[in-house]
CSV table of C-alpha atoms in Angstrom, one decimal:
chain,number,residue,atom,x,y,z
A,1,MET,CA,-21.7,-20.1,-31.2
A,2,MET,CA,-21.5,-21.9,-27.8
A,3,THR,CA,-24.1,-20.9,-25.2
A,4,GLY,CA,-24.0,-21.4,-21.4
A,5,SER,CA,-20.2,-21.0,-20.9
A,6,PRO,CA,-18.7,-17.6,-20.3
A,7,SER,CA,-15.8,-16.5,-22.4
A,8,ILE,CA,-12.3,-16.3,-20.9
A,9,THR,CA,-12.4,-12.5,-21.0
A,10,THR,CA,-15.8,-12.3,-19.2
A,11,GLY,CA,-14.7,-14.8,-16.6
A,12,SER,CA,-11.4,-13.1,-15.8
A,13,ARG,CA,-13.1,-9.7,-15.7
A,14,ALA,CA,-15.6,-11.0,-13.2
A,15,ALA,CA,-12.9,-12.6,-11.1
A,16,VAL,CA,-10.9,-9.3,-10.8
A,17,TRP,CA,-13.7,-7.4,-9.0
A,18,PRO,CA,-13.3,-8.9,-5.5
A,19,TRP,CA,-9.6,-7.9,-5.6
A,20,LEU,CA,-10.4,-4.4,-6.8
A,21,LEU,CA,-13.0,-4.1,-4.0
A,22,LEU,CA,-10.4,-5.2,-1.5
A,23,ALA,CA,-8.0,-2.5,-2.9
A,24,LEU,CA,-10.7,0.1,-2.6
A,25,LEU,CA,-11.4,-0.9,1.0
A,26,ILE,CA,-7.7,-0.4,1.8
A,27,VAL,CA,-7.7,3.0,0.1
A,28,LEU,CA,-10.8,4.0,2.1
A,29,ALA,CA,-9.4,2.8,5.5
A,30,ASP,CA,-6.1,4.5,4.7
A,31,GLN,CA,-7.6,7.8,3.8
A,32,PHE,CA,-10.0,7.7,6.7
A,33,THR,CA,-7.2,7.2,9.2
A,34,LYS,CA,-5.0,9.9,7.5
A,35,ASP,CA,-7.9,12.4,7.5
A,36,TRP,CA,-8.5,11.7,11.2
A,37,ILE,CA,-4.8,12.4,11.9
A,38,LEU,CA,-4.9,15.6,9.9
A,39,GLY,CA,-8.0,16.8,11.7
A,40,ASN,CA,-6.8,15.9,15.2
A,41,TYR,CA,-3.0,16.4,15.2
A,42,ARG,CA,-0.7,19.3,14.3
A,43,TYR,CA,2.5,18.4,12.5
A,44,ALA,CA,4.8,16.5,15.0
A,45,ASP,CA,2.2,16.2,17.7
A,46,GLN,CA,2.2,12.8,19.3
A,47,THR,CA,0.3,10.6,21.7
A,48,VAL,CA,2.1,7.9,23.7
A,49,VAL,CA,0.2,4.7,23.5
A,50,THR,CA,2.6,2.2,24.9
A,51,SER,CA,6.3,2.1,25.9
A,52,PHE,CA,7.1,1.2,22.3
A,53,PHE,CA,4.3,2.8,20.2
A,54,ASN,CA,3.1,6.4,19.6
A,55,ILE,CA,0.6,8.0,17.3
A,56,VAL,CA,2.4,10.9,15.6
A,57,ARG,CA,1.7,13.2,12.7
A,58,ALA,CA,4.5,13.1,10.3
A,59,HIS,CA,4.8,14.2,6.6
A,60,ASN,CA,6.9,12.2,4.2
A,61,THR,CA,7.8,14.0,1.0
A,62,GLY,CA,10.0,11.1,0.0
A,63,ALA,CA,9.5,7.4,-0.4
A,64,ALA,CA,10.1,4.5,1.9
A,65,PHE,CA,12.3,5.5,4.9
A,66,SER,CA,12.1,9.1,3.7
A,67,PHE,CA,14.2,8.3,0.6
A,68,LEU,CA,14.7,11.6,-1.3
A,69,ALA,CA,12.6,13.5,1.3
A,70,ASP,CA,15.1,16.4,1.2
A,71,ALA,CA,15.0,16.8,-2.6
A,72,ALA,CA,13.7,20.1,-4.1
A,73,GLY,CA,10.1,18.9,-4.8
A,74,TRP,CA,10.5,17.0,-8.1
A,75,GLN,CA,10.2,13.8,-6.2
A,76,ARG,CA,6.5,14.4,-5.5
A,77,TRP,CA,5.7,14.0,-9.2
A,78,MET,CA,8.2,11.2,-9.7
A,79,PHE,CA,6.8,9.1,-6.9
A,80,THR,CA,3.2,10.0,-8.0
A,81,GLY,CA,4.0,8.8,-11.5
A,82,ILE,CA,5.6,5.6,-10.2
A,83,GLY,CA,2.5,5.0,-8.1
A,84,VAL,CA,0.2,5.5,-11.0
A,85,ALA,CA,2.3,3.3,-13.3
A,86,ALA,CA,2.4,0.6,-10.6
A,87,ALA,CA,-1.4,0.8,-10.2
A,88,VAL,CA,-2.0,0.3,-13.9
A,89,PHE,CA,0.5,-2.6,-14.1
A,90,ILE,CA,-1.1,-4.3,-11.0
A,91,ILE,CA,-4.6,-4.0,-12.5
A,92,TRP,CA,-3.3,-5.6,-15.7
A,93,MET,CA,-1.7,-8.4,-13.6
A,94,LEU,CA,-4.9,-8.9,-11.6
A,95,ARG,CA,-6.9,-9.2,-14.8
A,96,SER,CA,-4.4,-11.8,-16.1
A,97,HIS,CA,-4.1,-13.8,-12.9
A,98,ALA,CA,-7.3,-13.2,-10.9
A,99,GLY,CA,-7.7,-16.9,-10.2
A,100,GLN,CA,-4.4,-17.1,-8.3
A,101,LYS,CA,-5.7,-16.3,-4.9
A,102,LEU,CA,-2.5,-15.6,-2.9
A,103,PHE,CA,-0.9,-13.7,-5.8
A,104,SER,CA,-4.1,-11.6,-6.3
A,105,LEU,CA,-4.4,-10.9,-2.6
A,106,SER,CA,-0.8,-9.6,-2.6
A,107,MET,CA,-1.4,-7.5,-5.7
A,108,ALA,CA,-4.7,-6.1,-4.2
A,109,LEU,CA,-2.9,-5.1,-1.0
A,110,ILE,CA,-0.1,-3.4,-2.9
A,111,LEU,CA,-2.6,-1.7,-5.2
A,112,GLY,CA,-4.6,-0.3,-2.3
A,113,GLY,CA,-1.6,1.0,-0.5
A,114,ALA,CA,-0.1,2.5,-3.7
A,115,ILE,CA,-3.3,4.4,-4.5
A,116,GLY,CA,-3.6,5.6,-0.9
A,117,ASN,CA,-0.2,7.1,-1.0
A,118,VAL,CA,-0.7,8.6,-4.5
A,119,ILE,CA,-3.8,10.4,-3.2
A,120,ASP,CA,-1.8,11.9,-0.4
A,121,ARG,CA,1.0,13.1,-2.8
A,122,MET,CA,-1.6,14.7,-5.1
A,123,MET,CA,-3.7,16.3,-2.3
A,124,HIS,CA,-1.0,17.4,0.1
A,125,GLY,CA,2.4,17.1,-1.6
A,126,TYR,CA,3.5,14.5,1.1
A,127,VAL,CA,2.3,11.2,2.5
A,128,VAL,CA,0.7,11.4,6.0
A,129,ASP,CA,2.4,8.9,8.4
A,130,PHE,CA,1.3,8.3,11.9
A,131,LEU,CA,2.3,4.9,13.3
A,132,ASP,CA,5.5,5.3,15.3
A,133,PHE,CA,7.2,2.3,16.8
A,134,HIS,CA,10.4,2.7,18.9
A,135,TRP,CA,12.6,0.7,21.2
A,136,ALA,CA,15.5,1.9,23.5
A,137,GLY,CA,15.3,5.4,22.1
A,138,ARG,CA,15.5,4.4,18.5
A,139,HIS,CA,12.5,5.1,16.3
A,140,PHE,CA,11.5,3.1,13.2
A,141,PRO,CA,10.4,5.5,10.5
A,142,ALA,CA,6.7,6.4,10.9
A,143,PHE,CA,4.4,4.8,8.5
A,144,ASN,CA,0.6,4.4,7.7
A,145,LEU,CA,-2.0,1.8,6.7
A,146,ALA,CA,-1.1,2.1,3.0
A,147,ASP,CA,2.6,1.3,3.8
A,148,SER,CA,1.4,-1.6,6.0
A,149,ALA,CA,-0.7,-3.0,3.1
A,150,ILE,CA,2.2,-2.6,0.6
A,151,THR,CA,4.6,-4.4,3.0
A,152,LEU,CA,2.1,-7.2,3.7
A,153,GLY,CA,1.4,-7.5,0.0
A,154,ALA,CA,5.2,-7.7,-0.8
A,155,ILE,CA,5.6,-10.5,1.9
A,156,LEU,CA,2.7,-12.4,0.5
A,157,LEU,CA,4.1,-12.0,-3.1
A,158,ILE,CA,7.4,-13.5,-2.0
A,159,LEU,CA,5.6,-16.3,-0.2
A,160,ASP,CA,3.5,-17.0,-3.3
A,161,GLU,CA,6.7,-17.2,-5.4
A,162,LEU,CA,8.4,-19.5,-2.9
A,163,ARG,CA,5.3,-21.8,-3.0
A,164,ARG,CA,5.3,-21.8,-6.8
A,165,MET,CA,9.0,-22.6,-6.9
A,166,ARG,CA,8.6,-25.6,-4.6
A,167,LYS,CA,5.8,-27.2,-6.6
A,168,PRO,CA,7.1,-30.1,-8.7
A,169,ARG,CA,7.1,-29.5,-12.4
A,170,GLN,CA,5.1,-31.8,-14.5
């Protein structure tokens, strides 16, 4: 038996905690902002912040860009299930690749955002959105901090893969 060197399992488990902590911080920030919106705005209320940005209370029963928002209600459980399955898969990926910093950062961002939106679906039956950007009378679909984290995570995941593809093979 060797002493003084951690096993691969112990080392990888220890390395995953910072990424899970980051995901938790995203969930907390996301839920705090959504709770503030729910407590201070009625549905469809808005505050003009700039000529291109408003704070608005919106409810999204669908997915990105309100996909399936007009469905009969089954989509709540489908998107909740997809979010939970994604969270489990991401945690497994983090445990397997915790030492890859950019990859793990992207996974932690996506995980935090996915869990934040799953909490909304479970608690309210919809996702609370409140960031409303617009230009020349056209509004981008409202979104929230969880959506922002997922988007940033996806961009970083693509960047990580592009970096990996450009490295010379040995």
